[in-house]
Tab-separated table of C-alpha atoms and ligand atoms in Angstrom:
chain	number	residue	atom	x	y	z
A	1156	MET	CA	92.434	167.082	12.138
A	1157	SER	CA	88.968	166.877	10.694
A	1158	HIS	CA	88.483	166.493	6.957
A	1159	VAL	CA	85.135	167.285	5.405
A	1160	ILE	CA	83.658	167.112	1.924
A	1161	GLU	CA	84.449	170.361	0.396
A	1162	LYS	CA	83.993	170.023	-3.380
A	1163	LEU	CA	82.385	167.567	-5.670
A	1164	PHE	CA	82.624	166.993	-9.433
A	1165	ALA	CA	80.273	164.543	-11.233
A	1166	ARG	CA	80.529	163.896	-14.972
A	1167	GLU	CA	79.288	161.501	-17.674
A	1168	VAL	CA	82.095	159.224	-18.891
A	1169	LEU	CA	82.038	155.996	-20.899
A	1170	ASP	CA	82.167	152.334	-19.915
A	1171	SER	CA	83.717	149.432	-21.760
A	1172	ARG	CA	80.589	148.937	-24.001
A	1173	GLY	CA	80.705	152.678	-25.072
A	1174	ASN	CA	77.703	153.434	-22.865
A	1175	PRO	CA	77.634	156.478	-20.606
A	1176	THR	CA	78.227	156.113	-16.918
A	1177	VAL	CA	78.665	158.254	-13.797
A	1178	GLU	CA	82.024	159.325	-12.417
A	1179	VAL	CA	82.247	161.175	-9.190
A	1180	GLU	CA	85.149	163.101	-7.687
A	1181	ILE	CA	85.034	164.345	-4.146
A	1182	HIS	CA	87.681	166.840	-2.829
A	1183	SER	CA	88.850	167.778	0.599
A	1184	GLY	CA	91.863	170.175	0.874
A	1185	THR	CA	94.426	169.144	-1.742
A	1186	LYS	CA	93.156	165.483	-1.905
A	1187	PHE	CA	90.491	163.844	-3.846
A	1188	GLY	CA	88.813	160.369	-4.336
A	1189	ARG	CA	87.341	159.423	-7.719
A	1190	PHE	CA	85.179	156.459	-8.809
A	1191	ILE	CA	83.541	155.390	-12.051
A	1192	VAL	CA	80.313	153.311	-11.605
A	1193	PRO	CA	80.128	149.935	-13.710
A	1194	SER	CA	77.114	148.521	-15.294
A	1195	GLY	CA	75.644	145.036	-15.898
A	1196	ALA	CA	73.915	143.398	-18.853
A	1197	SER	CA	72.493	140.274	-17.216
A	1198	THR	CA	71.186	142.226	-14.370
A	1199	GLY	CA	69.048	140.646	-11.638
A	1200	GLU	CA	65.519	141.729	-11.242
A	1201	HIS	CA	66.105	142.479	-7.579
A	1202	GLU	CA	69.063	144.760	-8.147
A	1203	ALA	CA	68.981	148.411	-7.154
A	1204	ILE	CA	68.018	150.779	-9.860
A	1205	GLU	CA	70.516	152.469	-12.159
A	1206	LEU	CA	68.967	155.817	-13.374
A	1207	ARG	CA	69.278	156.758	-16.972
A	1208	ASP	CA	67.817	159.656	-18.919
A	1209	GLY	CA	65.735	157.736	-21.468
A	1210	ASN	CA	65.899	160.450	-24.095
A	1211	ASP	CA	67.499	160.668	-27.522
A	1212	ARG	CA	71.015	160.829	-26.320
A	1213	PHE	CA	73.021	157.454	-26.308
A	1214	HIS	CA	69.834	155.536	-27.151
A	1215	GLY	CA	68.235	156.607	-23.785
A	1216	LYS	CA	71.285	155.531	-21.775
A	1217	GLY	CA	72.655	159.073	-20.943
A	1218	VAL	CA	73.093	159.864	-17.243
A	1219	LEU	CA	72.972	163.727	-17.384
A	1220	ASN	CA	69.876	163.849	-15.133
A	1221	THR	CA	71.669	161.613	-12.662
A	1222	ILE	CA	74.682	163.909	-12.770
A	1223	SER	CA	72.609	167.024	-12.084
A	1224	LYS	CA	70.854	165.238	-9.301
A	1225	ILE	CA	74.323	164.513	-7.741
A	1226	LYS	CA	75.349	168.134	-8.057
A	1227	GLN	CA	72.172	169.977	-7.284
A	1228	GLU	CA	70.221	167.714	-5.004
A	1229	ILE	CA	72.766	165.558	-3.148
A	1230	PHE	CA	75.842	167.673	-2.881
A	1231	PRO	CA	74.328	170.494	-0.882
A	1232	LYS	CA	73.214	167.796	1.752
A	1233	ILE	CA	76.679	166.172	1.961
A	1234	LYS	CA	78.913	169.219	1.847
A	1235	GLY	CA	80.780	169.611	5.097
A	1236	PHE	CA	80.195	165.924	5.989
A	1237	GLN	CA	83.112	164.082	7.728
A	1238	VAL	CA	84.976	162.101	5.100
A	1239	SER	CA	86.027	159.465	7.645
A	1240	ASP	CA	82.358	158.669	8.501
A	1241	GLN	CA	81.646	156.307	5.655
A	1242	GLU	CA	78.738	154.663	7.416
A	1243	GLY	CA	77.130	157.952	8.276
A	1244	LEU	CA	77.479	159.236	4.681
A	1245	ASP	CA	76.002	156.062	3.200
A	1246	ASN	CA	73.062	156.170	5.762
A	1247	LEU	CA	72.482	159.753	4.810
A	1248	LEU	CA	72.272	158.766	1.080
A	1249	ILE	CA	69.932	155.909	1.964
A	1250	ASP	CA	67.672	158.251	3.876
A	1251	LEU	CA	67.710	160.916	1.102
A	1252	ASP	CA	66.797	158.237	-1.352
A	1253	GLY	CA	63.984	156.834	0.851
A	1254	THR	CA	63.178	153.794	-1.395
A	1255	VAL	CA	64.028	150.083	-1.168
A	1256	ASN	CA	65.424	149.890	-4.672
A	1257	LYS	CA	67.306	153.280	-4.743
A	1258	GLY	CA	64.855	154.286	-7.407
A	1259	ASN	CA	64.744	157.970	-6.370
A	1260	LEU	CA	68.423	159.052	-6.309
A	1261	GLY	CA	69.579	156.026	-8.397
A	1262	ALA	CA	72.153	153.430	-7.223
A	1263	ASN	CA	74.668	154.755	-9.850
A	1264	ALA	CA	74.511	158.274	-8.233
A	1265	MET	CA	74.773	156.913	-4.733
A	1266	LEU	CA	77.575	154.420	-5.435
A	1267	GLY	CA	79.649	157.033	-7.242
A	1268	ILE	CA	79.583	159.277	-4.156
A	1269	SER	CA	80.085	156.355	-1.676
A	1270	ILE	CA	83.186	154.948	-3.226
A	1271	ALA	CA	84.663	158.245	-4.210
A	1272	ASN	CA	84.398	159.276	-0.535
A	1273	LEU	CA	85.922	155.920	0.670
A	1274	LYS	CA	88.906	156.446	-1.665
A	1275	LEU	CA	89.406	160.014	-0.421
A	1276	ALA	CA	89.324	158.789	3.142
A	1277	ALA	CA	92.134	156.377	2.425
A	1278	LYS	CA	94.238	159.158	0.848
A	1279	ILE	CA	93.673	161.440	3.809
A	1280	GLU	CA	94.977	158.717	6.124
A	1281	ASP	CA	97.887	158.237	3.718
A	1282	LYS	CA	97.007	154.615	3.351
A	1283	ARG	CA	96.915	152.274	0.321
A	1284	LEU	CA	93.194	151.676	-0.505
A	1285	PHE	CA	93.306	147.897	0.413
A	1286	GLU	CA	94.930	148.800	3.736
A	1287	TYR	CA	92.357	151.329	4.549
A	1288	ILE	CA	89.553	148.889	3.649
A	1289	GLY	CA	90.752	146.104	5.905
A	1290	SER	CA	93.718	144.039	7.318
A	1291	GLY	CA	93.866	141.447	4.594
A	1292	THR	CA	97.098	140.454	3.049
A	1293	ARG	CA	95.862	137.431	1.014
A	1294	LEU	CA	95.463	137.680	-2.719
A	1295	PRO	CA	92.221	136.246	-4.129
A	1296	CYS	CA	92.117	133.472	-6.616
A	1297	PRO	CA	91.261	134.980	-9.974
A	1298	MET	CA	88.305	133.559	-11.889
A	1299	LEU	CA	89.239	134.115	-15.455
A	1300	ASN	CA	86.316	134.211	-17.720
A	1301	VAL	CA	87.799	132.782	-20.942
A	1302	ILE	CA	84.786	131.669	-22.947
A	1303	ASN	CA	81.816	134.088	-23.088
A	1304	GLY	CA	78.282	132.865	-23.892
A	1305	GLY	CA	74.813	134.077	-23.084
A	1306	LYS	CA	74.108	137.836	-23.140
A	1307	HIS	CA	77.821	138.694	-23.253
A	1308	ALA	CA	78.508	136.952	-26.646
A	1309	GLY	CA	75.482	136.742	-28.901
A	1310	GLY	CA	76.003	132.982	-30.008
A	1311	ASN	CA	74.010	129.887	-28.957
A	1312	LEU	CA	76.009	128.855	-25.935
A	1313	ALA	CA	73.459	129.219	-23.087
A	1314	ILE	CA	75.966	129.430	-20.182
A	1315	GLN	CA	77.357	132.901	-19.880
A	1316	GLU	CA	80.812	132.310	-18.470
A	1317	PHE	CA	83.414	129.634	-18.396
A	1318	MET	CA	86.256	130.485	-16.007
A	1319	LEU	CA	89.669	129.215	-15.364
A	1320	MET	CA	90.449	128.909	-11.604
A	1321	PRO	CA	94.296	128.552	-11.022
A	1322	ILE	CA	93.998	127.365	-7.428
A	1323	GLY	CA	97.089	125.197	-7.051
A	1324	PHE	CA	99.756	127.921	-6.791
A	1325	ASP	CA	101.656	129.698	-4.014
A	1326	ARG	CA	101.492	133.233	-5.317
A	1327	PHE	CA	98.876	135.259	-7.110
A	1328	SER	CA	101.372	136.350	-9.815
A	1329	GLU	CA	102.136	132.673	-10.600
A	1330	ALA	CA	98.487	131.713	-10.637
A	1331	LEU	CA	97.725	134.638	-13.055
A	1332	ARG	CA	100.674	133.781	-15.320
A	1333	ALA	CA	99.382	130.144	-15.594
A	1334	GLY	CA	95.898	131.521	-16.390
A	1335	CYS	CA	97.288	133.670	-19.153
A	1336	GLU	CA	99.228	130.839	-20.614
A	1337	VAL	CA	96.105	128.661	-20.737
A	1338	TYR	CA	94.206	131.609	-22.297
A	1339	GLN	CA	96.715	131.784	-25.096
A	1340	GLU	CA	96.504	127.930	-25.557
A	1341	LEU	CA	92.768	128.106	-25.660
A	1342	LYS	CA	93.061	130.697	-28.469
A	1343	LYS	CA	95.129	128.272	-30.579
A	1344	TYR	CA	92.801	125.384	-29.850
A	1345	LEU	CA	89.637	127.433	-30.780
A	1346	LYS	CA	91.273	128.714	-33.964
A	1347	LYS	CA	92.259	125.432	-35.073
A	1348	LYS	CA	88.973	123.740	-34.340
A	1349	TYR	CA	86.463	126.454	-35.218
A	1350	GLY	CA	88.323	128.869	-37.481
A	1351	GLY	CA	89.610	132.437	-37.172
A	1352	SER	CA	86.357	134.203	-36.056
A	1353	ALA	CA	86.184	131.890	-33.038
A	1354	ILE	CA	88.777	133.952	-31.245
A	1355	ASN	CA	86.727	137.205	-31.372
A	1356	VAL	CA	86.080	138.210	-27.873
A	1357	GLY	CA	82.916	139.017	-25.802
A	1358	ASP	CA	82.101	141.755	-23.347
A	1359	GLU	CA	84.460	140.333	-20.723
A	1360	GLY	CA	87.350	139.491	-22.957
A	1361	GLY	CA	86.706	135.786	-23.180
A	1362	PHE	CA	86.523	134.106	-26.625
A	1363	ALA	CA	83.052	133.840	-28.151
A	1364	PRO	CA	83.456	130.751	-30.477
A	1365	PRO	CA	80.495	129.179	-32.325
A	1366	ILE	CA	80.071	126.481	-29.688
A	1367	ASP	CA	76.517	125.579	-28.664
A	1368	GLN	CA	77.074	122.643	-26.247
A	1369	THR	CA	78.205	123.182	-22.663
A	1370	LYS	CA	80.432	120.134	-22.782
A	1371	ASP	CA	82.335	121.452	-25.832
A	1372	ALA	CA	83.248	124.486	-23.960
A	1373	LEU	CA	84.381	122.504	-20.822
A	1374	ASN	CA	86.412	120.267	-23.098
A	1375	ALA	CA	88.073	123.166	-24.754
A	1376	LEU	CA	89.257	124.461	-21.306
A	1377	ILE	CA	90.410	121.066	-20.191
A	1378	GLU	CA	92.468	120.524	-23.399
A	1379	SER	CA	94.024	123.966	-23.154
A	1380	ILE	CA	95.049	123.345	-19.496
A	1381	GLU	CA	96.614	120.005	-20.518
A	1382	ASN	CA	98.240	121.569	-23.600
A	1383	SER	CA	99.870	124.118	-21.388
A	1384	GLY	CA	101.432	121.412	-19.163
A	1385	TYR	CA	99.348	122.148	-16.118
A	1386	SER	CA	97.615	119.495	-14.105
A	1387	ILE	CA	93.904	119.135	-13.887
A	1388	GLU	CA	92.447	119.576	-10.422
A	1389	ASP	CA	95.842	119.879	-8.698
A	1390	GLN	CA	96.488	123.276	-10.319
A	1391	PHE	CA	93.315	124.154	-12.214
A	1392	TYR	CA	89.659	124.142	-11.600
A	1393	ILE	CA	86.786	125.451	-13.645
A	1394	GLY	CA	83.943	127.796	-12.688
A	1395	ILE	CA	80.825	128.530	-14.665
A	1396	ASP	CA	78.328	131.341	-14.334
A	1397	ALA	CA	75.115	129.973	-15.888
A	1398	ALA	CA	73.221	133.288	-15.395
A	1399	ALA	CA	70.259	130.949	-15.772
A	1400	SER	CA	67.676	133.715	-15.445
A	1401	GLU	CA	68.587	134.575	-19.034
A	1402	PHE	CA	67.589	131.235	-20.624
A	1403	TYR	CA	64.735	130.430	-18.222
A	1404	ASN	CA	61.135	130.982	-19.373
A	1405	GLU	CA	57.912	129.737	-17.719
A	1406	GLY	CA	59.366	126.791	-15.966
A	1407	LYS	CA	61.712	125.771	-18.653
A	1408	TYR	CA	65.498	126.170	-19.315
A	1409	PHE	CA	66.694	126.434	-22.905
A	1410	ILE	CA	70.151	124.975	-23.141
A	1411	ASP	CA	72.236	122.808	-25.544
A	1412	GLY	CA	69.365	122.948	-28.090
A	1413	LYS	CA	66.890	121.419	-25.555
A	1414	SER	CA	64.236	122.620	-23.344
A	1415	LEU	CA	64.452	121.263	-19.760
A	1416	GLU	CA	61.910	121.232	-16.914
A	1417	THR	CA	63.508	122.328	-13.559
A	1418	GLU	CA	63.940	118.743	-12.202
A	1419	ASP	CA	65.720	117.671	-15.387
A	1420	PHE	CA	67.904	120.765	-15.162
A	1421	VAL	CA	68.964	119.614	-11.687
A	1422	ALA	CA	69.792	116.219	-13.104
A	1423	TYR	CA	71.668	117.910	-15.985
A	1424	TYR	CA	74.043	119.590	-13.537
A	1425	GLU	CA	74.540	116.311	-11.560
A	1426	GLU	CA	75.511	114.616	-14.771
A	1427	ILE	CA	77.960	117.345	-15.696
A	1428	ILE	CA	79.571	117.471	-12.279
A	1429	ASP	CA	79.989	113.574	-12.334
A	1430	ALA	CA	81.572	113.783	-15.736
A	1431	TYR	CA	83.716	116.876	-14.973
A	1432	PRO	CA	85.180	116.714	-11.490
A	1433	ILE	CA	87.286	119.693	-12.390
A	1434	LEU	CA	84.024	121.786	-12.252
A	1435	LEU	CA	84.322	123.562	-8.801
A	1436	SER	CA	82.155	126.502	-8.924
A	1437	LEU	CA	78.603	127.026	-10.204
A	1438	GLU	CA	77.074	130.613	-10.155
A	1439	ASP	CA	73.397	131.240	-10.705
A	1440	PRO	CA	72.749	127.657	-11.890
A	1441	PHE	CA	69.028	128.255	-11.686
A	1442	TYR	CA	66.831	131.432	-12.204
A	1443	GLU	CA	66.919	134.156	-9.661
A	1444	ASN	CA	63.945	133.163	-7.571
A	1445	ASP	CA	64.414	129.307	-7.369
A	1446	PHE	CA	65.910	128.950	-3.932
A	1447	THR	CA	64.723	125.435	-3.791
A	1448	SER	CA	66.811	124.154	-6.724
A	1449	PHE	CA	69.876	126.005	-5.516
A	1450	SER	CA	69.530	124.302	-2.190
A	1451	LYS	CA	69.262	120.906	-3.857
A	1452	LEU	CA	72.855	121.379	-5.161
A	1453	VAL	CA	74.135	122.642	-1.834
A	1454	SER	CA	72.695	119.668	0.042
A	1455	LYS	CA	74.082	117.192	-2.383
A	1456	TYR	CA	77.585	118.599	-2.712
A	1457	GLN	CA	78.066	120.508	0.466
A	1458	ARG	CA	81.330	122.403	0.516
A	1459	SER	CA	82.886	120.316	-2.181
A	1460	LYS	CA	81.391	122.497	-4.816
A	1461	SER	CA	80.940	126.274	-4.589
A	1462	ILE	CA	77.381	127.240	-5.349
A	1463	VAL	CA	77.413	131.088	-5.988
A	1464	GLY	CA	74.505	133.425	-5.625
A	1465	ASP	CA	74.565	136.514	-7.905
A	1466	ASP	CA	71.219	137.447	-9.385
A	1467	LEU	CA	69.807	135.238	-6.562
A	1468	THR	CA	71.106	137.476	-3.795
A	1469	VAL	CA	72.117	140.777	-5.563
A	1470	THR	CA	74.468	141.828	-2.681
A	1471	ASN	CA	71.342	142.574	-0.597
A	1472	VAL	CA	71.113	141.442	2.991
A	1473	ASN	CA	67.455	140.603	2.749
A	1474	ARG	CA	68.056	138.269	-0.167
A	1475	ILE	CA	71.098	136.753	1.489
A	1476	ASN	CA	68.962	136.096	4.555
A	1477	MET	CA	66.567	134.237	2.310
A	1478	ALA	CA	69.499	132.124	0.954
A	1479	ILE	CA	70.493	131.485	4.467
A	1480	GLU	CA	66.998	130.215	5.466
A	1481	ASN	CA	66.934	128.009	2.417
A	1482	ASN	CA	70.726	126.852	2.608
A	1483	ALA	CA	70.660	127.978	-1.026
A	1484	MET	CA	74.412	128.771	-1.584
A	1485	ASN	CA	77.810	128.711	0.027
A	1486	TYR	CA	79.396	131.573	-1.881
A	1487	LEU	CA	78.346	135.208	-2.405
A	1488	LEU	CA	79.021	137.094	-5.588
A	1489	LEU	CA	79.468	140.698	-4.284
A	1490	LYS	CA	78.866	143.502	-6.880
A	1491	VAL	CA	78.948	146.973	-5.314
A	1492	ASN	CA	76.657	148.519	-7.886
A	1493	GLN	CA	73.849	145.870	-7.227
A	1494	ILE	CA	73.204	147.484	-3.825
A	1495	GLY	CA	74.466	151.135	-4.265
A	1496	THR	CA	76.684	151.985	-1.142
A	1497	TYR	CA	79.903	150.717	0.313
A	1498	THR	CA	78.413	150.247	3.753
A	1499	GLU	CA	75.580	147.960	2.469
A	1500	SER	CA	78.156	145.961	0.423
A	1501	LEU	CA	80.101	145.497	3.614
A	1502	GLN	CA	77.009	144.265	5.429
A	1503	ALA	CA	76.338	141.770	2.704
A	1504	PHE	CA	79.990	140.565	3.038
A	1505	ASN	CA	79.738	140.319	6.796
A	1506	LEU	CA	76.475	138.528	6.806
A	1507	THR	CA	77.887	135.991	4.276
A	1508	LYS	CA	80.958	135.530	6.466
A	1509	SER	CA	78.943	135.024	9.637
A	1510	LYS	CA	77.778	131.728	7.877
A	1511	ASP	CA	81.445	130.868	7.057
A	1512	TRP	CA	80.543	131.023	3.390
A	1513	GLY	CA	83.016	132.413	0.746
A	1514	VAL	CA	82.920	135.642	-1.195
A	1515	VAL	CA	83.771	136.477	-4.817
A	1516	ILE	CA	84.267	140.071	-5.479
A	1517	SER	CA	83.024	140.754	-8.904
A	1518	HIS	CA	83.240	143.279	-11.823
A	1519	ARG	CA	80.271	143.964	-14.236
A	1520	SER	CA	80.197	143.178	-17.832
A	1521	GLY	CA	80.046	146.974	-18.565
A	1522	GLU	CA	83.337	147.940	-16.711
A	1523	THR	CA	85.820	150.776	-16.584
A	1524	GLU	CA	89.505	151.441	-15.910
A	1525	ASP	CA	88.667	151.791	-12.116
A	1526	THR	CA	90.538	149.173	-10.012
A	1527	PHE	CA	88.508	149.587	-6.783
A	1528	ILE	CA	87.417	145.949	-6.684
A	1529	ALA	CA	90.973	144.616	-6.591
A	1530	ASP	CA	91.736	146.557	-3.391
A	1531	MET	CA	88.438	145.657	-1.980
A	1532	ALA	CA	89.060	141.847	-2.412
A	1533	VAL	CA	92.427	142.037	-0.714
A	1534	GLY	CA	91.345	144.445	2.110
A	1535	LEU	CA	88.392	142.352	3.026
A	1536	ASP	CA	90.314	139.076	2.565
A	1537	ALA	CA	87.825	137.705	0.074
A	1538	GLU	CA	88.619	134.275	-1.234
A	1539	ARG	CA	88.090	135.000	-5.060
A	1540	ILE	CA	87.820	137.809	-7.646
A	1541	LYS	CA	85.988	137.610	-10.891
A	1542	THR	CA	87.095	140.280	-13.275
A	1543	GLY	CA	87.068	138.632	-16.782
A	1544	ALA	CA	89.626	137.247	-19.147
A	1545	PRO	CA	93.288	138.502	-19.086
A	1546	ALA	CA	92.387	140.677	-22.130
A	1547	ARG	CA	90.823	144.149	-22.596
A	1548	SER	CA	92.295	146.799	-20.228
A	1549	GLU	CA	89.143	147.273	-18.153
A	1550	ARG	CA	89.603	143.588	-17.001
A	1551	VAL	CA	93.402	143.484	-17.049
A	1552	SER	CA	93.564	146.738	-14.873
A	1553	LYS	CA	92.264	144.800	-11.849
A	1554	TYR	CA	94.740	142.034	-12.324
A	1555	ASN	CA	97.492	144.539	-12.626
A	1556	GLN	CA	96.396	146.283	-9.533
A	1557	LEU	CA	96.593	142.909	-7.672
A	1558	LEU	CA	100.103	142.396	-9.031
A	1559	ARG	CA	101.087	145.825	-7.473
A	1560	ILE	CA	99.484	144.954	-4.144
A	1561	GLU	CA	101.257	141.547	-4.114
A	1562	GLU	CA	104.593	143.285	-4.853
A	1563	TYR	CA	103.995	145.905	-2.152
A	1564	LEU	CA	103.126	143.230	0.443
A	1565	GLY	CA	106.237	141.238	-0.349
A	1566	ASP	CA	106.833	138.254	1.909
A	1567	ASN	CA	103.631	139.129	3.769
A	1568	ALA	CA	101.438	138.346	0.686
A	1569	THR	CA	99.651	134.942	0.709
A	1570	TYR	CA	97.399	133.493	-2.009
A	1571	CYS	CA	94.081	131.937	-1.557
A	1572	ASN	CA	94.386	128.467	-2.824
A	1573	LYS	CA	91.373	127.176	-0.881
A	1574	LEU	CA	89.019	124.911	-2.605
B	2803	PGA	P1	76.618	141.325	-15.672
B	2803	PGA	O1	77.391	139.955	-15.717
B	2803	PGA	O2	77.581	142.382	-15.194
B	2803	PGA	O3	76.181	141.583	-17.131
B	2803	PGA	O4	75.433	141.127	-14.797
B	2803	PGA	C1	78.210	139.429	-14.787
B	2803	PGA	C2	77.517	138.303	-13.983
B	2803	PGA	O5	76.410	137.839	-14.303
B	2803	PGA	O6	78.109	137.815	-13.138
B	2804	ZN	ZN1	76.552	136.168	-12.552
């Protein structure tokens, strides 16, 4: 039986920072799919455009114009479209937009429709979302962002994210439990060392202590892992997201109270990697157009370190092709709202996989209760997921969805404990 898009609702709702965002609901018969679009703070300059009203409401961040565009301009063109033809729908949206950066319809409008339709399609086939997305049965390694710096915190710590990676476990639920235990140990450690206000949390639920040196943050993680009785490297690794574009200016990086030339910043990483073998994953270690420095780290460490492109590649196949030409990474950070449709996200995923590189499915710092990325990570068999600390419900909701999926899969569930 054919199922077509019959009704559409679009509304302005809130994200985890109290900013407005787009929610889209698409109906066919008695079923519907719904998606809320997330939003970044340390956005890459090559990301697709998120359209906001720019008037008095919500300090310019309102999305009412985007909502009326969805209802009045886009809906009449997609009404009656086959729900099962995701690629056709996404291509139609891309054609209607007609720009390279989604500046006409807005990536927030397009993504709302795209993922709402995908979720509806899964319901029509009576499948769980992850099963509809793909045949994966492996749970991803969570990258738990437990110390927040950079734009997500507001202190003097340059590096934006310090993440626990509980790799040496057999099941996702065990890995997550270990991550939560270390998070609570870290809370104790920070409170004792830096005082009560050190355990206030940043945008992604990680603590935002008054630390200004990268090494102090790494030491805090290592001590907390040890204090929890877990073993360094066997069970836990650490990942960082430098989000280096945010502390780069005219050839210099401002970090640890110093200003470093690019070459010195490469040496800085080499020194840290030598001193901290536990450091496994480095995301956006350099600013978003410096493919050359990225490739220096890839050439030196090969697959022993994960060099992750986020602002560098913005889930865009053209940028990923540039990374391939420059051998500039070996892991893709995939954020659906960086590109604006499910189909293009899938193309970015497949291109990355054609190089046998890994993929981290990622949230945004402005998130919602929507758990789509958890299903996406399992369905596509992505190695890792980055969705914040085990705190604040917009982060925890994804981890909880992964727990449900693991339970549902039972003995068929595996866990990605790949380095
Ligand atoms: P953002 O941060 O959502 O603010 O861009 C996440 C990241 O940089 O990975
Ligand atoms: Zn990032």
